[in-house]
Coordinates of C-alpha atoms and ligand atoms in Angstrom, one line a residue:
X1 CA 100.8 169.0 115.0
X2 CA 102.5 165.8 113.8
X3 CA 106.3 165.7 114.5
X4 CA 107.2 162.0 114.0
X5 CA 110.4 161.4 112.0
X6 CA 110.1 158.6 109.4
X7 CA 113.0 157.2 107.3
X8 CA 111.3 156.3 104.0
X9 CA 112.6 153.5 101.8
X10 CA 110.2 154.7 99.1
X11 CA 111.1 158.3 98.4
X12 CA 107.8 158.8 96.5
X13 CA 106.2 158.9 99.9
X14 CA 108.2 161.9 101.2
X15 CA 106.0 164.6 99.6
X16 CA 102.9 162.8 100.8
X17 CA 104.2 162.8 104.4
X18 CA 105.1 166.5 104.0
X19 CA 101.5 167.2 102.9
X20 CA 100.1 165.3 105.9
X21 CA 102.3 167.2 108.3
X22 CA 101.2 170.5 106.9
X23 CA 97.6 169.5 107.2
X24 CA 97.1 169.3 103.5
X25 CA 94.7 166.8 102.0
X26 CA 95.8 163.8 100.0
X27 CA 94.7 163.5 96.4
X28 CA 93.6 160.5 94.3
X29 CA 97.1 160.3 92.9
X30 CA 98.6 160.2 96.5
X31 CA 96.2 157.4 97.5
X32 CA 97.1 155.3 94.4
X33 CA 100.8 155.9 95.0
X34 CA 100.4 154.7 98.6
X35 CA 98.7 151.5 97.4
X36 CA 101.4 150.8 94.8
X37 CA 104.2 151.4 97.3
X38 CA 106.0 148.4 99.0
X39 CA 107.2 150.6 101.9
X40 CA 104.5 149.2 104.2
X41 CA 106.2 150.1 107.4
X42 CA 106.5 153.8 106.5
X43 CA 102.8 153.8 105.4
X44 CA 102.0 152.3 108.8
X45 CA 104.1 154.8 110.7
X46 CA 102.4 157.7 108.9
X47 CA 99.0 156.3 109.7
X48 CA 99.9 155.6 113.3
X49 CA 101.1 159.2 113.8
X50 CA 97.9 160.5 112.3
X51 CA 95.8 158.2 114.5
X52 CA 97.8 159.2 117.6
X53 CA 97.1 162.9 116.9
X54 CA 93.4 162.1 116.6
X55 CA 92.7 159.5 119.3
X56 CA 96.0 159.3 121.3
X57 CA 96.5 155.8 122.9
X58 CA 92.8 155.0 122.9
X59 CA 91.5 151.9 121.2
X60 CA 87.8 151.4 121.4
X61 CA 85.6 148.3 121.7
X62 CA 82.0 147.8 122.5
X63 CA 80.1 144.9 124.1
X64 CA 77.8 144.2 121.2
X65 CA 75.6 141.5 119.8
X66 CA 74.9 141.0 116.1
X67 CA 71.3 140.1 115.2
X68 CA 70.6 138.9 111.6
X69 CA 66.8 138.5 111.9
X70 CA 66.5 136.6 108.6
X71 CA 68.7 135.2 105.8
X72 CA 65.8 135.3 103.4
X73 CA 66.5 137.9 100.7
X74 CA 64.8 139.0 97.6
X75 CA 68.2 139.8 96.0
X76 CA 71.0 137.5 95.0
X77 CA 74.3 139.5 95.2
X78 CA 77.2 137.5 93.8
X79 CA 79.5 137.9 96.7
X80 CA 76.9 137.0 99.3
X81 CA 77.1 133.5 100.9
X82 CA 74.5 134.4 103.6
X83 CA 71.2 134.9 101.8
X84 CA 68.9 132.2 100.7
X85 CA 65.4 132.1 99.0
X86 CA 62.3 131.8 101.0
X87 CA 61.7 128.0 100.6
X88 CA 65.3 127.0 101.0
X89 CA 65.9 124.4 103.8
X90 CA 68.5 126.8 105.3
X91 CA 66.1 129.7 105.5
X92 CA 65.4 131.1 109.0
X93 CA 63.2 133.9 110.4
X94 CA 63.6 135.2 114.0
X95 CA 60.6 136.2 116.1
X96 CA 61.0 139.2 118.3
X97 CA 61.1 136.9 121.3
X98 CA 64.0 135.0 119.8
X99 CA 65.8 138.3 119.2
X100 CA 65.3 139.5 122.8
X101 CA 66.5 136.1 124.1
X102 CA 69.9 136.8 122.5
X103 CA 70.4 140.1 124.4
X104 CA 71.3 140.7 128.0
X105 CA 72.1 143.5 130.4
X106 CA 75.8 143.5 129.7
X107 CA 75.3 144.4 126.0
X108 CA 75.6 148.1 125.0
X109 CA 75.1 147.9 121.3
X110 CA 72.9 145.7 119.1
X111 CA 73.8 145.6 115.4
X112 CA 70.9 144.5 113.2
X113 CA 71.3 143.7 109.5
X114 CA 69.9 140.9 107.5
X115 CA 68.2 139.8 104.3
X116 CA 65.5 141.8 102.5
X117 CA 62.4 139.7 103.5
X118 CA 59.7 139.6 100.8
X119 CA 56.7 139.4 103.3
X120 CA 57.5 141.0 106.6
X121 CA 55.4 144.1 107.2
X122 CA 56.8 147.5 108.1
X123 CA 55.4 147.3 111.6
X124 CA 57.5 144.3 112.3
X125 CA 60.8 146.3 111.9
X126 CA 59.5 149.2 114.0
X127 CA 58.3 146.8 116.7
X128 CA 61.7 145.0 116.7
X129 CA 63.5 148.2 117.5
X130 CA 60.9 149.4 120.0
X131 CA 60.8 146.1 121.9
X132 CA 64.6 145.9 122.2
X133 CA 64.7 149.4 123.7
X134 CA 61.8 148.6 126.0
X135 CA 63.4 145.4 127.3
X136 CA 67.0 146.7 127.4
X137 CA 67.1 150.5 127.8
X138 CA 70.9 150.5 128.1
X139 CA 71.3 149.0 124.6
X140 CA 71.8 151.4 121.7
X141 CA 70.3 150.1 118.5
X142 CA 72.5 150.3 115.4
X143 CA 70.3 149.0 112.7
X144 CA 69.6 148.5 109.0
X145 CA 72.0 149.3 106.1
X146 CA 71.2 151.8 103.4
X147 CA 70.2 148.9 101.3
X148 CA 67.5 147.9 103.8
X149 CA 66.3 151.5 104.3
X150 CA 66.0 151.9 100.6
X151 CA 64.1 148.5 100.4
X152 CA 61.7 149.7 103.1
X153 CA 61.2 153.0 101.3
X154 CA 60.3 151.3 98.1
X155 CA 58.3 148.4 99.5
X156 CA 56.3 150.4 102.0
X157 CA 56.0 153.5 99.8
X158 CA 57.3 155.9 102.3
X159 CA 59.9 158.6 101.8
X160 CA 63.4 157.7 103.1
X161 CA 63.1 160.5 105.7
X162 CA 59.8 159.0 107.0
X163 CA 61.3 155.5 107.2
X164 CA 64.2 156.8 109.3
X165 CA 62.1 159.1 111.4
X166 CA 59.8 156.2 112.5
X167 CA 62.8 154.0 113.3
X168 CA 64.4 156.8 115.2
X169 CA 61.2 157.4 117.2
X170 CA 61.2 153.6 118.0
X171 CA 64.7 153.8 119.3
X172 CA 67.2 153.4 116.4
X173 CA 70.2 155.6 117.2
X174 CA 72.9 154.9 114.6
X175 CA 73.2 153.0 111.3
X176 CA 75.8 150.5 110.1
X177 CA 77.8 151.3 107.0
X178 CA 77.2 148.1 105.0
X179 CA 75.8 148.1 101.5
X180 CA 78.4 150.5 100.2
X181 CA 80.7 147.7 99.0
X182 CA 82.7 149.9 96.6
X183 CA 81.4 153.0 94.9
X184 CA 82.1 151.9 91.4
X185 CA 79.4 151.4 88.8
X186 CA 81.8 149.0 87.0
X187 CA 82.0 146.7 90.0
X188 CA 78.3 147.2 90.9
X189 CA 77.2 146.0 87.4
X190 CA 79.5 143.0 87.6
X191 CA 78.9 141.8 91.2
X192 CA 75.7 143.3 92.7
X193 CA 73.7 145.0 89.9
X194 CA 70.4 144.7 91.8
X195 CA 71.8 146.5 94.8
X196 CA 71.7 150.3 95.3
X197 CA 74.6 152.4 93.9
X198 CA 76.5 155.2 95.5
X199 CA 73.8 157.9 94.8
X200 CA 71.1 156.1 96.9
X201 CA 73.6 155.0 99.6
X202 CA 74.7 158.6 100.1
X203 CA 71.1 159.9 100.0
X204 CA 70.1 157.5 102.8
X205 CA 73.1 158.4 105.0
X206 CA 72.8 162.1 104.5
X207 CA 69.1 162.0 105.3
X208 CA 70.0 160.1 108.5
X209 CA 72.6 162.7 109.5
X210 CA 70.1 165.5 108.9
X211 CA 67.7 163.7 111.4
X212 CA 70.5 163.4 114.0
X213 CA 71.3 159.7 113.3
X214 CA 75.0 159.3 112.9
X215 CA 76.2 156.4 110.8
X216 CA 79.2 154.3 109.8
X217 CA 80.8 153.5 106.4
X218 CA 82.5 150.5 104.9
X219 CA 84.6 149.4 101.9
X220 CA 84.5 145.9 100.7
X221 CA 88.0 145.3 99.2
X222 CA 90.0 142.4 97.8
X223 CA 87.6 141.2 95.1
X224 CA 87.7 142.7 91.6
X225 CA 88.1 146.4 92.5
X226 CA 91.2 148.4 91.4
X227 CA 93.3 150.5 93.8
X228 CA 92.0 153.6 92.0
X229 CA 88.4 152.5 92.8
X230 CA 89.3 152.0 96.5
X231 CA 90.7 155.6 96.7
X232 CA 87.8 157.1 94.8
X233 CA 85.5 155.3 97.3
X234 CA 87.3 157.0 100.2
X235 CA 87.3 160.4 98.5
X236 CA 83.5 160.3 98.0
X237 CA 83.1 159.5 101.7
X238 CA 85.5 162.3 102.7
X239 CA 83.4 164.8 100.6
X240 CA 80.2 163.6 102.2
X241 CA 81.7 163.9 105.7
X242 CA 82.7 167.5 104.9
X243 CA 79.1 168.2 104.1
X244 CA 77.3 166.5 107.1
X245 CA 79.9 165.5 109.7
X246 CA 77.7 162.5 110.5
X247 CA 80.1 159.5 109.9
X248 CA 81.5 158.0 113.1
X249 CA 83.8 155.4 111.6
X250 CA 85.2 153.9 108.4
X251 CA 85.5 150.1 108.3
X252 CA 87.6 148.4 105.6
X253 CA 86.1 144.9 105.2
X254 CA 88.3 142.3 103.6
X255 CA 86.4 140.2 101.1
X256 CA 85.9 136.6 102.1
X257 CA 85.8 134.5 98.9
X258 CA 84.0 131.5 100.5
X259 CA 81.8 129.8 97.9
X260 CA 81.0 133.0 96.1
X261 CA 82.9 131.8 93.0
X262 CA 84.3 135.3 92.5
X263 CA 87.8 134.1 93.6
X264 CA 89.1 130.7 94.6
X265 CA 88.4 130.0 98.3
X266 CA 91.9 130.4 99.5
X267 CA 92.6 133.7 97.7
X268 CA 91.7 135.8 100.7
X269 CA 93.5 139.1 101.2
X270 CA 97.0 139.0 102.6
X271 CA 97.8 140.6 106.0
X272 CA 100.0 143.2 104.2
X273 CA 97.1 144.2 101.9
X274 CA 94.8 144.5 105.0
X275 CA 97.2 146.6 106.9
X276 CA 97.9 148.8 104.0
X277 CA 94.2 149.4 103.3
X278 CA 93.6 150.3 106.9
X279 CA 96.6 152.6 107.0
X280 CA 95.7 154.3 103.7
X281 CA 92.1 154.8 104.9
X282 CA 93.5 156.7 108.0
X283 CA 95.6 158.9 105.8
X284 CA 92.9 159.7 103.1
X285 CA 90.0 160.1 105.5
X286 CA 91.3 163.1 107.5
X287 CA 87.8 164.1 108.6
X288 CA 86.8 160.7 110.0
X289 CA 87.2 160.3 113.7
X290 CA 87.7 156.5 113.8
X291 CA 89.0 153.7 111.6
X292 CA 88.0 150.2 112.6
X293 CA 90.0 147.0 112.5
X294 CA 87.0 144.6 112.2
X295 CA 88.6 141.5 113.7
X296 CA 85.9 139.2 112.5
X297 CA 87.1 139.5 108.9
X298 CA 90.7 140.4 109.6
X299 CA 91.4 137.7 112.3
X300 CA 92.5 138.8 115.8
X301 CA 96.2 138.7 114.9
X302 CA 95.9 141.1 112.0
X303 CA 93.5 143.3 113.8
X304 CA 95.9 143.6 116.7
X305 CA 98.8 144.7 114.4
X306 CA 96.4 147.1 112.7
X307 CA 96.2 149.0 116.0
X308 CA 99.7 150.3 115.1
X309 CA 98.6 150.9 111.5
X310 CA 96.1 153.7 112.0
X311 CA 93.1 151.8 113.5
X312 CA 91.6 152.9 116.8
X313 CA 88.6 150.6 117.1
X314 CA 88.3 146.8 117.3
X315 CA 84.5 146.7 117.0
X316 CA 83.4 144.5 119.8
X317 CA 82.7 141.1 121.2
X318 CA 80.3 140.5 118.2
X319 CA 78.2 137.7 119.5
X320 CA 75.9 136.2 116.9
X321 CA 77.8 137.1 113.7
X322 CA 76.8 135.0 110.7
X323 CA 77.3 136.9 107.5
X324 CA 81.1 136.9 107.4
X325 CA 81.3 133.4 108.8
X326 CA 79.0 132.0 106.2
X327 CA 81.4 133.5 103.6
X328 CA 84.3 131.7 105.2
X329 CA 85.7 134.1 107.8
X330 CA 88.0 132.0 110.0
X331 CA 87.9 134.1 113.2
X332 CA 86.1 132.8 116.3
X333 CA 82.4 133.6 116.4
X334 CA 82.8 135.9 119.4
X335 CA 85.5 137.3 121.6
X336 CA 85.2 137.6 125.3
X337 CA 85.6 141.2 126.6
X338 CA 88.7 140.1 128.6
X339 CA 90.3 138.8 125.4
X340 CA 89.7 142.1 123.6
X341 CA 91.1 144.1 126.5
X342 CA 94.2 141.9 126.5
X343 CA 94.8 142.3 122.7
X344 CA 94.5 146.1 123.1
X345 CA 96.8 146.2 126.2
X346 CA 99.3 144.0 124.5
X347 CA 99.5 146.5 121.6
X348 CA 100.5 149.2 124.2
X349 CA 97.2 151.0 124.0
X350 CA 94.4 152.0 126.3
X351 CA 91.3 149.6 126.0
X352 CA 88.3 151.9 126.1
X353 CA 84.8 150.4 126.3
X354 CA 82.5 152.7 124.3
X355 CA 78.9 153.2 123.4
X356 CA 77.6 153.7 119.8
X357 CA 78.5 157.4 119.9
X358 CA 82.1 156.5 120.9
X359 CA 81.5 157.9 124.4
X360 CA 84.0 156.2 126.8
X361 CA 82.3 154.0 129.3
X362 CA 85.2 152.3 131.0
X363 CA 89.0 152.4 130.7
X364 CA 91.1 149.3 131.5
X365 CA 94.6 150.4 132.3
X366 CA 96.5 152.7 134.6
X367 CA 98.5 156.0 134.3
X368 CA 95.9 157.5 132.1
X369 CA 95.9 161.2 131.3
X370 CA 92.7 162.7 130.0
X371 CA 93.1 165.0 127.1
X372 CA 90.4 167.5 126.1
X373 CA 90.5 167.1 122.3
X374 CA 89.7 170.7 121.5
X375 CA 91.8 173.4 119.8
X376 CA 92.1 175.4 123.0
X377 CA 94.2 172.7 124.7
X378 CA 96.9 172.3 122.1
X379 CA 99.4 174.4 124.0
X380 CA 99.4 171.7 126.7
X381 CA 99.5 168.6 124.6
X382 CA 101.5 169.3 121.4
X383 CA 104.9 168.8 123.2
X384 CA 103.7 166.8 126.1
X385 CA 106.3 164.0 126.6
X386 CA 104.2 161.1 127.7
X387 CA 106.9 158.8 129.3
X388 CA 104.9 156.2 131.2
X389 CA 101.6 158.0 130.9
X390 CA 99.0 157.1 128.3
X391 CA 96.9 159.8 126.6
X392 CA 93.1 159.5 126.3
X393 CA 91.4 162.1 124.3
X394 CA 88.0 162.5 125.9
X395 CA 85.1 165.0 126.1
X396 CA 85.0 167.0 129.4
X397 CA 81.9 165.4 130.8
X398 CA 83.1 161.9 130.1
X399 CA 86.4 162.6 131.8
X400 CA 84.5 163.5 134.9
X401 CA 82.5 160.3 134.8
X402 CA 85.5 158.1 134.4
X403 CA 87.4 160.0 137.1
X404 CA 84.6 159.3 139.5
X405 CA 85.2 155.6 138.8
X406 CA 88.9 156.1 139.5
X407 CA 89.8 155.4 135.9
X408 CA 91.6 158.7 135.1
X409 CA 94.9 159.6 136.9
X410 CA 95.2 163.1 135.8
X411 CA 94.1 165.6 133.1
X412 CA 92.6 168.9 132.2
X413 CA 89.4 168.5 134.1
X414 CA 86.2 170.5 133.5
X415 CA 86.0 173.0 136.4
X416 CA 82.6 171.6 137.5
X417 CA 84.0 168.1 137.6
X418 CA 87.0 169.2 139.6
X419 CA 84.8 171.0 142.1
X420 CA 82.6 167.9 142.4
X421 CA 85.6 165.7 143.1
X422 CA 87.7 168.0 145.3
X423 CA 87.9 165.3 147.9
X424 CA 89.8 162.9 145.5
X425 CA 91.6 165.4 143.1
X426 CA 94.3 167.9 143.7
X427 CA 94.3 171.0 141.5
X428 CA 97.5 172.0 139.8
X429 CA 98.6 175.5 138.7
X430 CA 97.5 175.2 135.1
X431 CA 94.1 175.9 133.5
X432 CA 92.1 177.0 130.5
X433 CA 90.7 180.4 131.4
X434 CA 89.1 183.0 129.1
X435 CA 90.4 186.6 129.1
X436 CA 87.1 187.9 127.9
X437 CA 85.4 186.0 125.1
X438 CA 86.3 182.5 124.0
X439 CA 84.3 181.8 120.8
X440 CA 84.2 178.1 121.7
X441 CA 81.4 178.0 124.2
X442 CA 78.4 179.4 122.4
X443 CA 74.7 179.5 122.9
X444 CA 73.1 179.6 119.4
X445 CA 69.6 180.9 119.8
X446 CA 66.5 181.8 117.8
X447 CA 65.6 184.3 120.5
X448 CA 67.1 187.0 122.7
X449 CA 67.7 186.0 126.4
X450 CA 64.3 187.0 127.7
X451 CA 62.6 185.1 124.8
X452 CA 64.2 181.9 126.1
X453 CA 62.1 181.9 129.3
X454 CA 60.3 178.5 129.5
X455 CA 61.8 177.3 126.2
X456 CA 63.8 174.2 125.3
X457 CA 67.5 174.4 125.0
X458 CA 69.5 171.5 123.5
X459 CA 72.7 170.9 125.5
X460 CA 75.5 169.0 123.8
X461 CA 76.5 165.9 125.7
X462 CA 80.2 166.8 126.0
X463 CA 79.7 169.8 128.4
X464 CA 80.2 169.6 132.1
X465 CA 81.0 173.2 133.1
X466 CA 79.4 175.2 130.4
X467 CA 76.0 173.9 131.1
X468 CA 76.3 175.2 134.7
X469 CA 77.6 178.5 133.4
X470 CA 74.5 178.7 131.2
X471 CA 72.2 177.9 134.1
X472 CA 73.9 180.6 136.2
X473 CA 73.6 183.2 133.5
X474 CA 69.9 182.3 132.8
X475 CA 68.9 182.3 136.5
X476 CA 71.2 184.9 138.1
X477 CA 72.0 187.3 135.3
X478 CA 68.7 187.2 133.3
X479 CA 66.3 185.8 135.9
X480 CA 64.7 183.3 133.5
X481 CA 64.3 179.5 133.5
X482 CA 64.5 177.2 130.5
X483 CA 64.2 173.5 130.0
X484 CA 67.5 171.7 129.2
X485 CA 67.5 168.6 126.9
X486 CA 70.8 166.6 126.5
X487 CA 71.8 166.0 122.9
X488 CA 74.3 163.2 122.0
X489 CA 77.6 164.3 120.7
X490 CA 77.9 164.7 116.9
X491 CA 75.1 165.3 114.4
X492 CA 71.7 166.3 115.8
X493 CA 68.4 167.7 114.6
X494 CA 68.7 171.1 116.2
X495 CA 65.5 172.4 114.6
X496 CA 63.4 171.1 117.5
X497 CA 65.1 173.5 120.0
X498 CA 64.9 177.3 120.6
X499 CA 68.6 177.4 121.4
X500 CA 71.5 175.0 121.5
X501 CA 74.6 175.0 123.6
X502 CA 77.7 173.9 121.7
X503 CA 81.3 173.7 123.0
X504 CA 84.8 173.1 121.7
X505 CA 85.6 172.7 118.0
X506 CA 81.9 172.2 117.1
X507 CA 81.1 175.6 118.5
X508 CA 84.1 177.3 116.9
X509 CA 83.1 175.9 113.5
X510 CA 79.5 176.9 113.8
X511 CA 80.5 180.3 115.2
X512 CA 82.5 180.9 112.0
X513 CA 79.9 179.6 109.5
X514 CA 76.7 180.4 111.4
X515 CA 74.3 177.7 112.6
X516 CA 71.3 177.3 110.2
X517 CA 68.1 178.5 111.8
X518 CA 69.8 180.3 114.7
X519 CA 70.4 184.0 114.1
X520 CA 71.9 184.8 117.5
X521 CA 75.2 183.5 119.0
X522 CA 76.0 184.3 122.6
X523 CA 79.6 183.7 123.8
X524 CA 79.1 182.6 127.4
X525 CA 82.6 183.7 128.5
X526 CA 81.9 187.2 127.2
X527 CA 78.5 187.2 129.0
X528 CA 80.3 186.2 132.2
X529 CA 83.0 188.8 131.8
X530 CA 80.6 191.6 131.2
X531 CA 78.7 190.6 134.3
X532 CA 81.4 189.6 136.7
X533 CA 84.4 191.5 135.3
X534 CA 86.6 188.5 135.8
X535 CA 87.9 185.7 133.7
X536 CA 86.1 182.4 133.4
X537 CA 88.0 179.2 134.2
X538 CA 86.6 176.4 132.1
X539 CA 89.1 173.7 133.0
X540 CA 91.9 173.0 135.5
X541 CA 94.7 170.5 135.5
X542 CA 94.3 168.1 138.4
X543 CA 95.5 164.7 139.5
X544 CA 94.4 162.0 141.8
X545 CA 95.3 162.7 145.4
X546 CA 96.6 159.1 145.6
X547 CA 99.2 159.6 142.8
X548 CA 102.6 158.8 144.2
X549 CA 104.8 161.9 145.0
X550 CA 107.4 161.2 142.3
X551 CA 104.7 160.8 139.7
X552 CA 103.1 164.1 140.7
X553 CA 106.4 165.9 140.4
X554 CA 107.1 164.4 137.0
X555 CA 103.6 165.4 135.8
X556 CA 104.1 169.0 136.9
X557 CA 107.4 169.1 135.1
X558 CA 106.0 167.6 131.9
X559 CA 103.1 170.1 131.8
X560 CA 105.4 173.0 132.5
X561 CA 107.8 172.0 129.8
X562 CA 105.1 171.3 127.3
X563 CA 103.3 174.6 128.0
X564 CA 106.5 176.7 127.8
X565 CA 107.3 175.3 124.4
X566 CA 103.7 175.4 123.3
X567 CA 103.4 179.0 124.2
X568 CA 106.6 179.9 122.3
X569 CA 105.1 178.3 119.2
X570 CA 101.6 179.5 119.7
X571 CA 101.3 180.8 116.1
X572 CA 102.2 177.4 114.6
X573 CA 101.1 174.6 116.9
X574 CA 97.4 175.0 116.3
X575 CA 97.6 175.7 112.6
X576 CA 96.8 172.1 111.4
X577 CA 94.1 171.5 114.0
X578 CA 92.7 175.0 113.2
X579 CA 92.6 174.2 109.5
X580 CA 90.7 171.0 110.2
X581 CA 87.9 173.1 111.5
X582 CA 88.2 175.7 108.7
X583 CA 90.1 178.4 110.7
X584 CA 92.9 180.4 109.1
X585 CA 96.3 180.4 110.7
X586 CA 95.6 183.9 111.9
X587 CA 92.2 183.0 113.4
X588 CA 93.7 180.0 115.1
X589 CA 96.5 182.1 116.6
X590 CA 94.0 184.8 117.7
X591 CA 91.8 182.2 119.3
X592 CA 94.7 180.6 121.3
X593 CA 95.8 184.0 122.5
X594 CA 92.4 184.5 124.1
X595 CA 93.2 182.1 126.9
X596 CA 95.2 182.1 130.1
X597 CA 96.9 178.8 130.8
X598 CA 98.2 179.5 134.3
X599 CA 96.1 179.9 137.4
X600 CA 96.7 183.3 138.8
X601 CA 95.0 185.2 141.7
X602 CA 92.2 186.4 139.4
X603 CA 91.5 182.9 138.1
X604 CA 91.4 181.5 141.6
X605 CA 89.0 184.2 142.7
X606 CA 86.8 183.5 139.7
X607 CA 86.7 179.8 140.6
X608 CA 85.4 180.7 144.1
X609 CA 82.7 183.0 142.7
X610 CA 81.5 180.4 140.2
X611 CA 81.6 177.7 142.9
X612 CA 79.3 179.7 145.1
X613 CA 76.9 180.5 142.2
X614 CA 76.5 176.9 141.1
X615 CA 75.7 175.9 144.7
X616 CA 72.6 178.1 144.3
X617 CA 71.3 176.7 141.0
X618 CA 70.1 173.4 139.9
X619 CA 70.7 171.8 136.5
X620 CA 68.3 169.1 135.5
X621 CA 69.1 167.1 132.5
Ligands
SF4_701 S1 74.3 141.1 100.3 FE1 72.4 141.7 101.4 S2 71.0 142.3 99.7 FE2 72.6 141.1 98.7 S3 71.8 139.1 98.8 FE3 73.1 139.2 100.6 S4 71.6 139.8 102.2 FE4 70.6 140.2 100.2

């Protein structure tokens, strides 16, 4: 629920803000109104409030390296200052050894895009991905735009799905968003008529999502496109995201005129235009988890302001970038990790190092409260007054990992992680415990329990406690064993598993609509209740033992106040969040009433029973 108060200078924005606060979607007309408005500060405040509700104080960055293996390209897009023809003196081609020499053990993401080479064989691309993964297993490969995938499909006469499948098998994990430019046939015909249009771009991305390859999306703005075309571009992406849920981020890219001849060299976009476009993206794309301020094109200064205009990702250190710089980008060629951290800290945010899936790897600040970003925790967080604390939305398992590194001061911890860290954490009197069923920890299965013996179960990466609950149920209640395979968060190809364990909002959504191919849905809290006749405690509030006494007291008070108010307004606080996962207000309210938020005797007893049981089983993932 968004409660920020904004004093609008442009009164036309008031109904738009009203819609946002009620969880209603913005229309094409709303988007165009926003672009025409001069009330930039109010637009920024709206976007910032929406971003805070989604990702709290977190701003992500990744230690990444760009590889552009060749600048030789069979196409000649008008706005491209990077590509050359094969016999140009500026042409270059990288060997796999040269590519590997640009990587090192600190890098977490390699971003590969380049020209469409006329002669390279298919095996070269597959080998490129495979060799990177072999030499640097910690690196996630984000590679090839939809334009390149379509080029491979046509040149090597393979279906798009097969191209992607072979790259996935070699180690490709996500795709960049480039090649979309702007989804307008008018602009395409004028500026890049040889390049793919929206239809093919979406076909490639939707196919990738189906195979469990999430992707990113971009908008190239500031050339000849209209405001209306920008908004239509966003709406098309929003619609596709409703369908697949596979987009990780949206990246507005400011056009760099360079020597393209499309605009005079110094007619680059203004900072106001950049900030407005980022903010409006955040407002229009309500189903996109992240909006990126790509500092390479924006400059560091504008990117840092954008962190208060709806952006929650700075991209990364970006070693090796050439495409934007060839077109005249004036930013430095790479930023040191320390510099990125400083920019984010200076903006009053939490610098969060991430991987390609946006899993938090490290947090570089203090006073961090971990926030489980699921509907069941809204009674704690809606009215939580942060004071000096910073809020980091984070999946349960990741919170446990960061807590072990000492990077989380307090939060709603997965029970399993709390039990693992009892030596360093103190449990508080608040929890998330089921009364009987929860509807948000579900095993979707093709078989009954006994049929799962010896079968493969996909386990969503986010879970820390539920996977132990599942193991306990399999071994102790049903006397069977199954093989667990960890799946990354987000889109996955579930068809390879006999059952999949989903938690949180993903499970709630799938429980409502059904999960294609899985006829059975087992609510694990209900399974536990029918077996043990006691509630199940999924998460408990805990803080570091080393937290100063006054801070502990303050935290207890803040939780208590937030929960009291949250419980009083239980019918309304979850409505917007519930609507975002297609639950009615009634369903949301019913769902929230299925939990106990205070640790009573029954809950404490249930924790001890579970603790004993998990000591007797082993989870191997
Ligand atoms: S934009 Fe891409 S496809 Fe077009 S010329 Fe440049 S490198 Fe080639």
